[in-house]
Coordinates of C-alpha atoms in Angstrom, one line a residue:
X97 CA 13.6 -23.7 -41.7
X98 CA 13.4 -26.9 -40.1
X99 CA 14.5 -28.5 -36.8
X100 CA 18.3 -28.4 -35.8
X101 CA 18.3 -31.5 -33.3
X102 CA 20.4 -34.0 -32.9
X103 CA 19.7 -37.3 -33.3
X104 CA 20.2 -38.2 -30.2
X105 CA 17.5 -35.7 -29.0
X106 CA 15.1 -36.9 -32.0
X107 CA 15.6 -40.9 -30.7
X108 CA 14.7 -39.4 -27.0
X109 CA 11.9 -37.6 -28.0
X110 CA 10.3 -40.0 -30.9
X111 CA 7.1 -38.7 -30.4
X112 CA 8.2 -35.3 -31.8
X113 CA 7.9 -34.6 -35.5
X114 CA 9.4 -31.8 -37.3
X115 CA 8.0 -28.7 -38.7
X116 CA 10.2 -28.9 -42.5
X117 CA 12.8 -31.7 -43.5
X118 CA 16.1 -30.0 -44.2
X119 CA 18.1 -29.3 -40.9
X120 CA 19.6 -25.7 -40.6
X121 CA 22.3 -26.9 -38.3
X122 CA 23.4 -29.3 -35.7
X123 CA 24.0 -28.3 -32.3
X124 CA 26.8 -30.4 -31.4
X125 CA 28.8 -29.9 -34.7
X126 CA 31.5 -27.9 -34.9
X127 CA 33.7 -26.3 -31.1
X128 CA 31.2 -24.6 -29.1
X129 CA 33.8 -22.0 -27.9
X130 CA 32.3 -20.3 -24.6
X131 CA 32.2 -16.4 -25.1
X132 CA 33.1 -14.0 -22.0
X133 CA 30.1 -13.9 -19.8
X134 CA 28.2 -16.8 -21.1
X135 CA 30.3 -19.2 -19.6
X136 CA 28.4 -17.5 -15.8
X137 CA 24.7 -18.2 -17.5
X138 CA 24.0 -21.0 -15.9
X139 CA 25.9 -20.2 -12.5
X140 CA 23.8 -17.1 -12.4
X141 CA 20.5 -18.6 -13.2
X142 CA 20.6 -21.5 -10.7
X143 CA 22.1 -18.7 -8.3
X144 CA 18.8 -17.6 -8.4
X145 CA 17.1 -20.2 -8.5
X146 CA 18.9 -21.0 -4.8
X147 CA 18.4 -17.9 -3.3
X148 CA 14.8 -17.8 -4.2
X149 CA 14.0 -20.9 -2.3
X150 CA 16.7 -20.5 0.4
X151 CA 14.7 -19.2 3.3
X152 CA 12.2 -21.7 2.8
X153 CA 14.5 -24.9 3.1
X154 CA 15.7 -23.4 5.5
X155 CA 12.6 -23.6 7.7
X156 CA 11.2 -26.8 6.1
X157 CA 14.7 -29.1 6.6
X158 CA 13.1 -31.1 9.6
X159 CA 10.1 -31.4 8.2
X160 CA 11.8 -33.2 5.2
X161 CA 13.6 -35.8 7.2
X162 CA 13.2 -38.9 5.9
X163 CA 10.4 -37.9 3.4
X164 CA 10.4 -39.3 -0.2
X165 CA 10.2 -36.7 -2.8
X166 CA 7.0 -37.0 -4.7
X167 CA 6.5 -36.0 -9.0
X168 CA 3.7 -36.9 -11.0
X169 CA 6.1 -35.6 -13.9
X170 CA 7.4 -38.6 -16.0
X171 CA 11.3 -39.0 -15.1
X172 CA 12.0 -39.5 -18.8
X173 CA 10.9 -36.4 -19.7
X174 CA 13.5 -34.3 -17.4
X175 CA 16.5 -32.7 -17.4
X176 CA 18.4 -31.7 -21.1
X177 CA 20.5 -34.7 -20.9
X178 CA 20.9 -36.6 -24.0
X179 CA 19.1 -33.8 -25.6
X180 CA 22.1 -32.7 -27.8
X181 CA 21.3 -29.0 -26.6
X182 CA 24.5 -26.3 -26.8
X183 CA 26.4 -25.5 -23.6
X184 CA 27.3 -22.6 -24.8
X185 CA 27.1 -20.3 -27.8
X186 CA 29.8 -19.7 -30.7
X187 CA 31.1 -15.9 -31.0
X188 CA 30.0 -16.1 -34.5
X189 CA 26.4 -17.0 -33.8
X190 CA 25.9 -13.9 -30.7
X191 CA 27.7 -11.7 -33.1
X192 CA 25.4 -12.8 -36.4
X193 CA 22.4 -12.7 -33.7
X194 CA 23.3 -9.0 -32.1
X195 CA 23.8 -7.4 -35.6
X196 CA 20.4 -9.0 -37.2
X197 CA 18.4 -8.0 -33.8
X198 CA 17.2 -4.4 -35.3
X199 CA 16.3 -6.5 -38.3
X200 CA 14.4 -9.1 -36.7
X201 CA 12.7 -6.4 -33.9
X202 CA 9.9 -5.0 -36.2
X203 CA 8.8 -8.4 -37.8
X204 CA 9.0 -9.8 -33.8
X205 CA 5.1 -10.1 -33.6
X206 CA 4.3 -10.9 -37.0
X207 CA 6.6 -14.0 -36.3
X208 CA 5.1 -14.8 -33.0
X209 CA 1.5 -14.8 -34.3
X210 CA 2.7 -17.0 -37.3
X211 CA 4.5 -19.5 -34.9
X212 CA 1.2 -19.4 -32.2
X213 CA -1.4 -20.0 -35.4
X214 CA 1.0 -22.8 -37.2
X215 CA 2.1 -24.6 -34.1
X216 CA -1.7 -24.7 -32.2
X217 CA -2.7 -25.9 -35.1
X218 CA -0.5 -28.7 -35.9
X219 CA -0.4 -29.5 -32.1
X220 CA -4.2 -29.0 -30.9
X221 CA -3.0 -30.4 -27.7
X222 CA -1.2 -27.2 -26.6
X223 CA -4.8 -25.6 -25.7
X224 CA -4.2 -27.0 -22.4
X225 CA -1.6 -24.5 -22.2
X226 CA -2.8 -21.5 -23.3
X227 CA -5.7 -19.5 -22.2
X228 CA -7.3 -18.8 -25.8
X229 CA -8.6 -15.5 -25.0
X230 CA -4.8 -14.4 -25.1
X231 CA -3.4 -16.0 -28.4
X232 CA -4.4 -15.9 -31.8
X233 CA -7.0 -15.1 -33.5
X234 CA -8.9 -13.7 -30.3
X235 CA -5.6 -11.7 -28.9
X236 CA -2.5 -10.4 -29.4
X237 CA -1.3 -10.4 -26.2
X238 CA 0.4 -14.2 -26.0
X239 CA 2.5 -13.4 -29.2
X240 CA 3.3 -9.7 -27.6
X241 CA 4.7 -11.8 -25.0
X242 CA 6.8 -13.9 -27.0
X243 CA 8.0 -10.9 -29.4
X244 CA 9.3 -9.2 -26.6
X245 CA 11.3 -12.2 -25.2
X246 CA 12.8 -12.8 -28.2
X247 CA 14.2 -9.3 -28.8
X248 CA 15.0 -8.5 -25.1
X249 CA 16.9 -11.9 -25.7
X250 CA 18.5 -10.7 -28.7
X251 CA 19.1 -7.5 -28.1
X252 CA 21.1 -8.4 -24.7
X253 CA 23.1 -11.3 -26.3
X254 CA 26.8 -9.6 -25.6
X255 CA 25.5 -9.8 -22.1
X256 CA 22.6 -11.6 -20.5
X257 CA 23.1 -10.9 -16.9
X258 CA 19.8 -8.2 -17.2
X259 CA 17.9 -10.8 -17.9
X260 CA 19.2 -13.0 -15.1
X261 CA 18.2 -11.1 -12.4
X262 CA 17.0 -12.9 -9.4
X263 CA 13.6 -11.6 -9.9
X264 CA 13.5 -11.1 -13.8
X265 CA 12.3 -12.5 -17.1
X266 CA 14.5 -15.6 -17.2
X267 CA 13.2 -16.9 -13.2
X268 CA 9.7 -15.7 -14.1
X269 CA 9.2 -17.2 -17.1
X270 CA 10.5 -20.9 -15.7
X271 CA 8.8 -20.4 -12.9
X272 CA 5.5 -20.2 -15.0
X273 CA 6.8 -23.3 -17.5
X274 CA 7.0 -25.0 -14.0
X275 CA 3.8 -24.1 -12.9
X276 CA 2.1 -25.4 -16.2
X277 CA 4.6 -28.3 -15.9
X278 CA 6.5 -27.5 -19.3
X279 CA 8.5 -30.3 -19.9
X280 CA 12.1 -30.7 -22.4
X281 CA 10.4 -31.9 -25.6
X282 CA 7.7 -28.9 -25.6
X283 CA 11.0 -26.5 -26.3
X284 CA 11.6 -28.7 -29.5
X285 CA 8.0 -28.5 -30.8
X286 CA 8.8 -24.5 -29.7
X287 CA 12.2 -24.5 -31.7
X288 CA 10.9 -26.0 -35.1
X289 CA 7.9 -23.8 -35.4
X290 CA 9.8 -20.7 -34.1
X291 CA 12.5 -21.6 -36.8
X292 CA 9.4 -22.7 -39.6
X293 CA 7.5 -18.8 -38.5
X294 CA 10.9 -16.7 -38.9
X295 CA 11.6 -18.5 -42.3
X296 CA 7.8 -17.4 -43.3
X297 CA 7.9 -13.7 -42.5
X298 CA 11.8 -12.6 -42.9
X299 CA 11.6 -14.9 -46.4
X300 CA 15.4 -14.5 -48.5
X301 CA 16.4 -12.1 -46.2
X302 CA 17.5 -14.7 -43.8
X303 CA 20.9 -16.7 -45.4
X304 CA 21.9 -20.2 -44.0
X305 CA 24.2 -18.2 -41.6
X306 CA 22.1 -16.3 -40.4
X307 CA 19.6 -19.5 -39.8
X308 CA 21.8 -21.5 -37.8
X309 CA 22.7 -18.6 -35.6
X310 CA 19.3 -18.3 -34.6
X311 CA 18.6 -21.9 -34.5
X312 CA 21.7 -22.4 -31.9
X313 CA 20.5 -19.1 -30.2
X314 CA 17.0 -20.8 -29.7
X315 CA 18.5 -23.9 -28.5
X316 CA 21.4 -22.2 -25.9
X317 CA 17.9 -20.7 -24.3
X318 CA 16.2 -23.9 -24.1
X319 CA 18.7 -25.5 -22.1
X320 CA 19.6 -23.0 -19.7
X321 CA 15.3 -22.9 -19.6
X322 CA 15.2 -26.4 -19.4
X323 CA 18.2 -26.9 -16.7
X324 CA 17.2 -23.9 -14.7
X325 CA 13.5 -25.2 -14.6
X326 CA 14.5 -29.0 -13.3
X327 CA 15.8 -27.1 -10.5
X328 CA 12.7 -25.4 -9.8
X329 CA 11.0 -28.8 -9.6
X330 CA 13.7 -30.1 -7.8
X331 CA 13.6 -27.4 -5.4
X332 CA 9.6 -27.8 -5.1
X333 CA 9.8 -31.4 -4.1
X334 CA 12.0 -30.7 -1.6
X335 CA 9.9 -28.4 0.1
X336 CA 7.7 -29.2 3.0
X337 CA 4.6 -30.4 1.5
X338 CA 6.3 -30.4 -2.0
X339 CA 5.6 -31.5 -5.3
X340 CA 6.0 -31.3 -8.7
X341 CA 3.4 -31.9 -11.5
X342 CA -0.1 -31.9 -11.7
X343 CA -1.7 -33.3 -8.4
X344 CA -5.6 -33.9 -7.3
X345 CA -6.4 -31.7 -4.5
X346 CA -10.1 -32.0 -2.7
X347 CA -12.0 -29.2 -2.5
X348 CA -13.0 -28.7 1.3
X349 CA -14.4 -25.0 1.7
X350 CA -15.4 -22.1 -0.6
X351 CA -16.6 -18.8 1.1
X352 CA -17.5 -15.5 -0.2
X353 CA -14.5 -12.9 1.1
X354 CA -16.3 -10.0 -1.1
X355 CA -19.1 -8.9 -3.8
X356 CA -18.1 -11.2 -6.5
X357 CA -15.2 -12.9 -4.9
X358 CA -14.4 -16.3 -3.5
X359 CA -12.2 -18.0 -1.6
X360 CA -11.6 -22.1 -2.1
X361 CA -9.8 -23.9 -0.1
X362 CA -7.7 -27.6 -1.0
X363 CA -6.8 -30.1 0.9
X364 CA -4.9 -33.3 -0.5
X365 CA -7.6 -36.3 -0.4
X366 CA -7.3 -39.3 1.4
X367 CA -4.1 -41.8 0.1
X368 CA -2.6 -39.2 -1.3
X369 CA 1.1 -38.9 0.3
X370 CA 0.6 -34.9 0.9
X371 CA -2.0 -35.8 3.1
X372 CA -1.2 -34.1 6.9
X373 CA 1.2 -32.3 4.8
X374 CA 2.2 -28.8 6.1
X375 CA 2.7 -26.8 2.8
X376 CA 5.7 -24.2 2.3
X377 CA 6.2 -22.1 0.2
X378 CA 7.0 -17.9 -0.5
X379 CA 4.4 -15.3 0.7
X380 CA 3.5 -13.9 -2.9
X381 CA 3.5 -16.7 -5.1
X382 CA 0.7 -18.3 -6.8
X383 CA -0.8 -21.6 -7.2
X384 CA -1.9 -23.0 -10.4
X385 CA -5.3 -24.3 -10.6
X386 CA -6.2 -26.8 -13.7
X387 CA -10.7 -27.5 -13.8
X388 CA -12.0 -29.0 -17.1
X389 CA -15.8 -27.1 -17.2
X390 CA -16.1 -28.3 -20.8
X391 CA -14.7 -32.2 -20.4
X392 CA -12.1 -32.3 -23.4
X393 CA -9.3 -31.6 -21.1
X394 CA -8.2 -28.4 -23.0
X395 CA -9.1 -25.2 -20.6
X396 CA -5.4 -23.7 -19.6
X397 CA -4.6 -23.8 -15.8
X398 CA -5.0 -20.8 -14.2
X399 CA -2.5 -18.8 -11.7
X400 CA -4.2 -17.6 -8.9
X401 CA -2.1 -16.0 -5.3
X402 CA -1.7 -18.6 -2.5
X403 CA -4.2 -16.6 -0.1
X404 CA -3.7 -19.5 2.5
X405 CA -0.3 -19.2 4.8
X406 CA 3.1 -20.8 4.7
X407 CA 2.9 -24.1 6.7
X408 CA -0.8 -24.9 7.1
X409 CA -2.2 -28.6 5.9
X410 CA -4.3 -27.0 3.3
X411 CA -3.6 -24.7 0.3
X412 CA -6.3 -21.6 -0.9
X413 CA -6.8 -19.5 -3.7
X414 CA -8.9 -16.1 -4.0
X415 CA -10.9 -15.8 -7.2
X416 CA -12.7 -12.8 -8.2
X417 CA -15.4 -14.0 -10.9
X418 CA -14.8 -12.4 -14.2
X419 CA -17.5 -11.4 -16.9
X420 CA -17.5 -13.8 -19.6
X421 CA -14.3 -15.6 -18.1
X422 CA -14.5 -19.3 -18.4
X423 CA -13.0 -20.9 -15.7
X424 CA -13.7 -17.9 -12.7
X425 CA -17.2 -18.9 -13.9
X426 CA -16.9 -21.9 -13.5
X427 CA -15.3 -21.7 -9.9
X428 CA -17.8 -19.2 -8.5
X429 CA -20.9 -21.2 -9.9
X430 CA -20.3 -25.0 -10.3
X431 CA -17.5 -26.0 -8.1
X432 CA -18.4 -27.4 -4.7
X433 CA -16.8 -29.1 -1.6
X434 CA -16.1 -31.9 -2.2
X435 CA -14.9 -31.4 -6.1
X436 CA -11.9 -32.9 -7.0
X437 CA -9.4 -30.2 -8.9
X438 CA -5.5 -30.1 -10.0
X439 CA -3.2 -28.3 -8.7
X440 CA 1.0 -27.7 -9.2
X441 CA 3.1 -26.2 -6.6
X442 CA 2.8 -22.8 -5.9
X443 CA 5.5 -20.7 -7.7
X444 CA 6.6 -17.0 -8.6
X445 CA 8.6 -14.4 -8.5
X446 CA 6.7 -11.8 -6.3
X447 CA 7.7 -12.0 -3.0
X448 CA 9.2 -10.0 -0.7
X449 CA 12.9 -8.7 -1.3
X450 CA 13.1 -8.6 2.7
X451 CA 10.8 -9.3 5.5
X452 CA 12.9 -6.9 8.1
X453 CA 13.0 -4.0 5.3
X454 CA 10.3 -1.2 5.7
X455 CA 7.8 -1.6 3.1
X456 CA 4.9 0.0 1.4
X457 CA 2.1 -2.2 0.0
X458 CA -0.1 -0.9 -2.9
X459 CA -2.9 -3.1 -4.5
X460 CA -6.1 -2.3 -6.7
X461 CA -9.3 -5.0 -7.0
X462 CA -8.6 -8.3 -6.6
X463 CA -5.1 -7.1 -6.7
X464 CA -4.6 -7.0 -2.8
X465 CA -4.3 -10.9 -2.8
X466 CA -0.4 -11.5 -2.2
X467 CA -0.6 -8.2 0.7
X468 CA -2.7 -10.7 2.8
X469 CA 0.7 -13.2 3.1
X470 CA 2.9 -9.7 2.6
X471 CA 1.1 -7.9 5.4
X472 CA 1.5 -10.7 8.0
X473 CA 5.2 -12.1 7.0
X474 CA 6.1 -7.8 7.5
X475 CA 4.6 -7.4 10.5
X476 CA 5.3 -4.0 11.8
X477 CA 7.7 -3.5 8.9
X478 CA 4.3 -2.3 6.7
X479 CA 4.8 1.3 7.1
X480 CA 1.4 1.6 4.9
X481 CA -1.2 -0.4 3.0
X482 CA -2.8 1.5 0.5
X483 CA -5.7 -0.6 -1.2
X484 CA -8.3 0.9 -4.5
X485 CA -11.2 -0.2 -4.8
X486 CA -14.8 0.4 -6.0
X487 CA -16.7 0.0 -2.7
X488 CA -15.9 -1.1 0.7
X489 CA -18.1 -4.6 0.3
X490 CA -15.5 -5.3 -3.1
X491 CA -12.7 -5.2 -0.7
X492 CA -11.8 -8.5 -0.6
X493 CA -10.2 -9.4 3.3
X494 CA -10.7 -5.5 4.0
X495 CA -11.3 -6.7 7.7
X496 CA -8.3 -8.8 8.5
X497 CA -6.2 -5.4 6.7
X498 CA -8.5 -3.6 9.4
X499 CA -7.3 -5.4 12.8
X500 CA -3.6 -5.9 11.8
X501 CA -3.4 -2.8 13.0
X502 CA -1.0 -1.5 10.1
X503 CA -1.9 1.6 8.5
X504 CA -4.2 1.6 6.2
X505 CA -5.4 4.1 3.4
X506 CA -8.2 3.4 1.4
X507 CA -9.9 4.7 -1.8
X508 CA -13.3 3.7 -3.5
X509 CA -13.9 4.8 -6.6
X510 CA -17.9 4.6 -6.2
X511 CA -18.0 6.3 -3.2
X512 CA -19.4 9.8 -2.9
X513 CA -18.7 10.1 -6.6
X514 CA -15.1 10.3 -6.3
X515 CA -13.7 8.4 -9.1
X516 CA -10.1 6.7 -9.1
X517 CA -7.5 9.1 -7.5
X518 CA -5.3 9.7 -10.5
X519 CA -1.5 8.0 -9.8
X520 CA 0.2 10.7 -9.5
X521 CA -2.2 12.0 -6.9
X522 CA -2.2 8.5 -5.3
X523 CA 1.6 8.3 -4.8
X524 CA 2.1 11.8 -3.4
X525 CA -0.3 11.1 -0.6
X526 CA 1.3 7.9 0.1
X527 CA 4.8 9.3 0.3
X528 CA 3.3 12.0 2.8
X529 CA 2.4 9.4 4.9
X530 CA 4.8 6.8 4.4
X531 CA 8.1 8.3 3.1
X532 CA 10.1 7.1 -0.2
X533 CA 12.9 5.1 1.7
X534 CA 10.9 1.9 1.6
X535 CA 10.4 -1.3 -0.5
X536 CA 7.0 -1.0 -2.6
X537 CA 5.2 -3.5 -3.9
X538 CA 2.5 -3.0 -5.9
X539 CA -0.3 -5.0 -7.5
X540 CA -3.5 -4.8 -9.4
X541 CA -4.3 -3.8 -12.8
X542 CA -1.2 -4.1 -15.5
X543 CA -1.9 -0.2 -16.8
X544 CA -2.4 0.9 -13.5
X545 CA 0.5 -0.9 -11.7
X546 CA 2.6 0.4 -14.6
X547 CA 1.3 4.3 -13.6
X548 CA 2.0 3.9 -10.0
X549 CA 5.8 2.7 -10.7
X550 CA 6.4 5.4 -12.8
X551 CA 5.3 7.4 -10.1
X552 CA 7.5 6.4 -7.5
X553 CA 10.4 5.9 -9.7
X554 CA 10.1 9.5 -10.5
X555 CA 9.7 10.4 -7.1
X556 CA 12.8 8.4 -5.7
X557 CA 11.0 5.6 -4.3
X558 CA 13.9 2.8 -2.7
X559 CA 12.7 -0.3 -4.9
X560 CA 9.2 -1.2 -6.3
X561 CA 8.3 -4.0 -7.5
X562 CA 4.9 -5.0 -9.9
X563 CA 3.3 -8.5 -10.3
X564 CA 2.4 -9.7 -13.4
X565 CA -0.1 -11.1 -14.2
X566 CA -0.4 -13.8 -17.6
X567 CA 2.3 -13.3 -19.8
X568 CA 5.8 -11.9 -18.5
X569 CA 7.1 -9.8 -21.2
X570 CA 3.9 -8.0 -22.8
X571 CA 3.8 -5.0 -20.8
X572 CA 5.6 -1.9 -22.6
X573 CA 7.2 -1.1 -19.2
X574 CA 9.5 -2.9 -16.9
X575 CA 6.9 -6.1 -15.8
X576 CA 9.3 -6.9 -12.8
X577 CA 10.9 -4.0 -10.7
X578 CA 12.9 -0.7 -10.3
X579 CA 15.7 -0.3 -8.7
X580 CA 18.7 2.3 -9.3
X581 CA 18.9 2.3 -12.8
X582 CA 15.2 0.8 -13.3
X583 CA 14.8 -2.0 -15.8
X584 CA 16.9 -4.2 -17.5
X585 CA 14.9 -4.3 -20.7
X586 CA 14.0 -0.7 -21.3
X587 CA 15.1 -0.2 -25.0
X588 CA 15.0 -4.0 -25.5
X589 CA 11.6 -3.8 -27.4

């Protein structure tokens, strides 16, 4: 299997090299005849991608007045212009795709893990973009990722509009590339070893035809990833206090909000043009920190919630220091005021469906981050905050939930030798005092978020909706939210 780009995208992209020698197919050859529904991909996607940032320009349009947009991405590197990419798919490749999906389904991982070891290895580099403790050899849970996409892509290709969603796998995983700042010729180092890995495990079982189906599959997804994900940066620098790409922030206060948990606040150092800045963005998203504790440049950002509000001169995180974990260790023992640090723009997907909706907001450990924006963009909308936790002194901004004067119910787990109320129990004794005719948004542990929504699905909750936290896909229930019908990919993996 090798790569099946242009040459027009290979003279763009020289730096690229390709994983085998023999194309499989080229992506302009041949009438690219737009199939029923695939024709709206795009319109849907950047639909999204509008209505997600809406509100904010909305706010921020004075502020932008005569402001020059500011990227330290490298304008050659954007958009999928000149890339070759396919604007749309052929019916023969979503119907070779669609009948090989069951085929491809239970080999998904085994490819992903092939495609993480191979392509790491040949490309070294990428360990700036993935946390290793999540890929291969140490974890699975970076190729679970990856499997699923590909076979809730596959198994949807008739119709993508589940995954389109305004708040679903497509936005959240190009709000993440965005976040690391993915740029267009990572998808074709992504293509040819994707492409090298299915060859390796499927073996003769995979003719020509079925190749270049894939291939053109892969490649439709990377442009409507790449195009959707321009417009996210555009979007960002467009914002008050926007950016896009990796900027140097100063570190100008660090405080301890809980046992074991710190807060650190940034503020753009002198010269820089964000300086005075008043930063917008959506109660709920995350900021993406980048530290280099070892000096080789390699540790992966990490994706902390903005804990600081919309429209102050300063952005803040809220890290709770993990056992083991590199760069919480880091942040809780080495970094001072005064540090420099990177930062991207904060983006996500978890925010609030409505500000003027009643809403119920549940959070676990250093899960009750995004309720401290939540809480105070609600206002008296919060019908209840329900926050676990081990003690009260692990409660992380347990005072300012205190004095909002929202109700509260809390749980510790160490107190009085409780234990962890079980979800079930958790969710009836929220819906006694809260009702099921609310939005609830829930956050903290992936198994435990996954309980709670159960939960409240089964008992006729309005809408819930889950953070997730690292990969988007690798949970084995819906990662995003429930709603009528509940999720989009149930059955896709």
């Amino acid at each position: 299997f090798g790569p099946s780009l242009s040459d027009s995208a290979s003279s763009r992209h020289p730096g690229i090299t390709r994983a085998l020698d023999l194309p499989i197919v080229s992506p302009t050859s041949g009438g690219m005849d737009c199939l029923p529904g695939v024709a709206s991909f795009f319109a849907k996607i950047f639909t999204g991608v509008s209505s997600f940032f809406a509100p904010m320009m909305k706010r921020s349009r004075v502020g932008l007045v005569g402001r020059k947009v500011h990227s330290t991405l490298d304008p050659k590197t954007r958009g999928s212009a000149g890339m070759g990419l396919p604007e749309a798919m052929k019916p023969e490749t979503v119907d070779t795709v669609a009948a090989t999906a069951p085929v491809v389904a239970p080999k998904a991982l085994d490819i992903t893990k092939t495609f993480y070891g191979g392509m790491i290895k040949d490309y070294p580099s990428l360990l700036s973009y993935f946390n290793p403790a999540h890929n291969v050899p140490i974890s699975e849970h970076q190729p679970q990722a990856l499997a699923g996409s590909v076979v809730a892509y596959a198994s949807n290709i008739r119709d993508l509009s589940p995954l389109l969603v305004p708040s679903g796998p497509v936005m959240a995983i190009c709000h993440r590339h965005c976040a690391l700042c993915i740029v267009p010729p990572q998808y074709v180092v992504v293509h040819d070893n994707l492409m090298a890995a299915v060859g390796k495990i499927l073996g003769s079982v995979v003719t020509p035809e079925i190749a270049a189906a894939w291939s053109e599959a892969v490649l439709f997804l990377a442009k409507a990833c790449i195009d959707t994900e321009e417009s996210l940066y555009q979007m960002a620098e467009r914002r008050s206090g926007g950016w896009s790409g990796l900027e140097i922030f100063e570190v100008s206060d660090i405080k301890q909000v809980a046992e074991g948990i710190k807060s650190f606040t940034f503020r753009a150092p002198r010269g820089s043009p964000l300086v005075g800045q008043p930063f917008e963005f959506t109660e709920g998203q995350y900021l993406t920190l980048k530290v280099d504790p070892e000096g080789d440049g390699l540790t992966a950002p990490r994706h902390y919630t903005v804990t600081s509000p919309p429209g102050v001169d300063f952005l803040q995180c809220t890290v709770k220091k993990i056992p083991g974990g590199k760069v919480s260790t880091y942040l809780h023992e080495k970094l001072s005021v005064g540090d420099k640090v990177q930062l991207t723009a904060p983006f996500g997907i978890f925010t609030l469906e409505s500000a003027k909706e009643p809403s119920v907001l549940m959070s676990a450990g250093i899960g009750v981050t995004p309720m401290l924006n939540f809480s105070k963009a609600l206002g008296k909308n919060v019908k209840l905050i329900v926050h676990v936790d081990r003690t009260p002194e692990s409660f992380a901004y347990r005072s300012v939930f205190a004095e909002s004067g929202q109700p509260l119910l809390q749980k510790f787990t160490k107190e009085q030798g409780l234990g962890r109320p079980s979800p079930k129990a958790l969710v009836e004794e929220t819906l006694e005092k809260a009702g099921a005719d609310n939005n609830f948004y829930i956050c903290g542990p992936p198994s435990w978020m996954e309980q709670i929504s159960a939960e409240l699905q089964k008992a006729g909750a309005k809408s819930v909706m889950t953070e997730v936290f690292g990969s988007q896909l690798a949970q084995s229930g819906c990662p995003f939210q429930a709603k009528g019908s509940g999720c989009p990919l149930k059955g896709a993996a």
